[in-house]
Coordinates of C-alpha atoms in Angstrom, one line a residue:
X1 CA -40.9 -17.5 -18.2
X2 CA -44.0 -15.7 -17.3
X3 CA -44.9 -17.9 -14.2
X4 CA -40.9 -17.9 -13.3
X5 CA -41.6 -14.0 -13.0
X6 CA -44.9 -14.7 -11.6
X7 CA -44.0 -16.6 -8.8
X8 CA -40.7 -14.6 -8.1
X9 CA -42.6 -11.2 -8.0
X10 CA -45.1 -13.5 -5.5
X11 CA -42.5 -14.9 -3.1
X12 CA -41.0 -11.2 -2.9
X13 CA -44.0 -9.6 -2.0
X14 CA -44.5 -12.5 0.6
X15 CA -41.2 -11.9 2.0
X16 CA -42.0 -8.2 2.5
X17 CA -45.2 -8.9 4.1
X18 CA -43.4 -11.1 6.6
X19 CA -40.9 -8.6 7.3
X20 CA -43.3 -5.8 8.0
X21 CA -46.1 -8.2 10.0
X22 CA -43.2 -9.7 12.0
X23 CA -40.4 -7.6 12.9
X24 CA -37.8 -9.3 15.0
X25 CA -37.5 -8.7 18.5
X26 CA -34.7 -11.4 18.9
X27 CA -32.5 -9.4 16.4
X28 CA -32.8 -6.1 18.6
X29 CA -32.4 -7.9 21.8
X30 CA -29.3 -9.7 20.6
X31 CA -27.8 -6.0 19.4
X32 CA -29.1 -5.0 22.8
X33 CA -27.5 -7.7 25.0
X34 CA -23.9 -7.4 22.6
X35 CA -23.9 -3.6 23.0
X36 CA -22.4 -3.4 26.5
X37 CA -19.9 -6.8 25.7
X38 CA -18.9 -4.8 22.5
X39 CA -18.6 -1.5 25.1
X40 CA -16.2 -3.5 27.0
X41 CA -14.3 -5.3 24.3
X42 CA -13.7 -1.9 22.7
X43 CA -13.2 0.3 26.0
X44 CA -10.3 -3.2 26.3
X45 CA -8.8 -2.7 22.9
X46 CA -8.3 0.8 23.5
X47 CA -6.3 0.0 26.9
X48 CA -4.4 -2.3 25.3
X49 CA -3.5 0.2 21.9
X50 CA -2.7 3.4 24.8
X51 CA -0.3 1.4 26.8
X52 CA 1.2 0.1 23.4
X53 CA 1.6 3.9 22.1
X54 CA 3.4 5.1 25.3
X55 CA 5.7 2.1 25.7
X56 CA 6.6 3.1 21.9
X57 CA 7.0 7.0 22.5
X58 CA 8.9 5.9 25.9
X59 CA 11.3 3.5 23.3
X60 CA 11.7 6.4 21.1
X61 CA 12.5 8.8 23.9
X62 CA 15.1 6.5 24.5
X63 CA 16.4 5.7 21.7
X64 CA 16.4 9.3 20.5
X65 CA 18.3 10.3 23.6
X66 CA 20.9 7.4 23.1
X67 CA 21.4 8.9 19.7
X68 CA 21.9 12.4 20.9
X69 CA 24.3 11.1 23.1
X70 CA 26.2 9.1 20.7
X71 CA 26.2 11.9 18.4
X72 CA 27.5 14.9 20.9
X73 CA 30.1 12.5 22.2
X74 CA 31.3 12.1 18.4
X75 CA 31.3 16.0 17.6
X76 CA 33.2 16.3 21.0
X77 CA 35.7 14.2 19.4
X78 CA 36.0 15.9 16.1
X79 CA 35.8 18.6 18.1
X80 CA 38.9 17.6 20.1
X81 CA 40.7 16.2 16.4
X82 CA 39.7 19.9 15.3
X83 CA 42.0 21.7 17.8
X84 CA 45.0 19.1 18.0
X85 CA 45.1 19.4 14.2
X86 CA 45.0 23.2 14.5
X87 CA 47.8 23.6 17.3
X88 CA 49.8 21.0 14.6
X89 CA 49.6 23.6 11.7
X90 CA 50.4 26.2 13.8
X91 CA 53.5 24.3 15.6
X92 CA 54.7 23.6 11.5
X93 CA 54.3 26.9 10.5
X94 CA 56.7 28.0 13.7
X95 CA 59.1 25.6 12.7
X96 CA 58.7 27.1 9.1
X97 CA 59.5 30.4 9.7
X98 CA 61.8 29.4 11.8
X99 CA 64.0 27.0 9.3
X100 CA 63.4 30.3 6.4
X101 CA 65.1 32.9 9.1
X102 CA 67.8 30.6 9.0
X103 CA 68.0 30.0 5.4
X104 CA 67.9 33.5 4.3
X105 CA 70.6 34.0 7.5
X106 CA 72.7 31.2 5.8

């Protein structure tokens, strides 16, 4: 167990060594070459997610003005309903008084 820890403590202090004598150029170059792809991929994605968000507020401008059609043509209808319904009442309650003048006549 001691040489286990021995030879663990031995290869760690190795593998620092070798990371501070040698660091890696070829890791900073590769981070290098993919920053302007990755400029470009992102600078793409974003295009792509703008165009997505005004066809969608364009659908929901449409879709909220079909709605607000739908719905004033409706309350123009009750609205109509409404009226005919009130001339109705007040046509019967003519006809009402009407019929009681003649009953207390008769």
């Amino acid at each position: 167990m001691d040489e286990i820890g021995f030879l663990k403590k031995l290869h760690e202090e190795e593998l620092r060594d070798l990371e501070v004598s040698a660091p890696s150029p070829a890791g900073l170059t590769e981070v290098e070459v993919c920053k302007p792809e990755l400029t470009a991929a992102l600078r793409e994605i974003r295009t792509q997610y703008e165009s997505i968000a005004v066809k969608n507020l364009q659908e929901a401008e449409e879709w909220y003005k079909s709605k607000f059609a739908d719905l004033s043509d409706a309350a123009n209808r009750n609205h109509e309903a409404l009226r005919l319904a009130k001339q109705e009442m007040n046509e019967s309650r003519r006809q009402i008084q009407s019929l009681t003048c003649e009953v207390d006549g008769l």
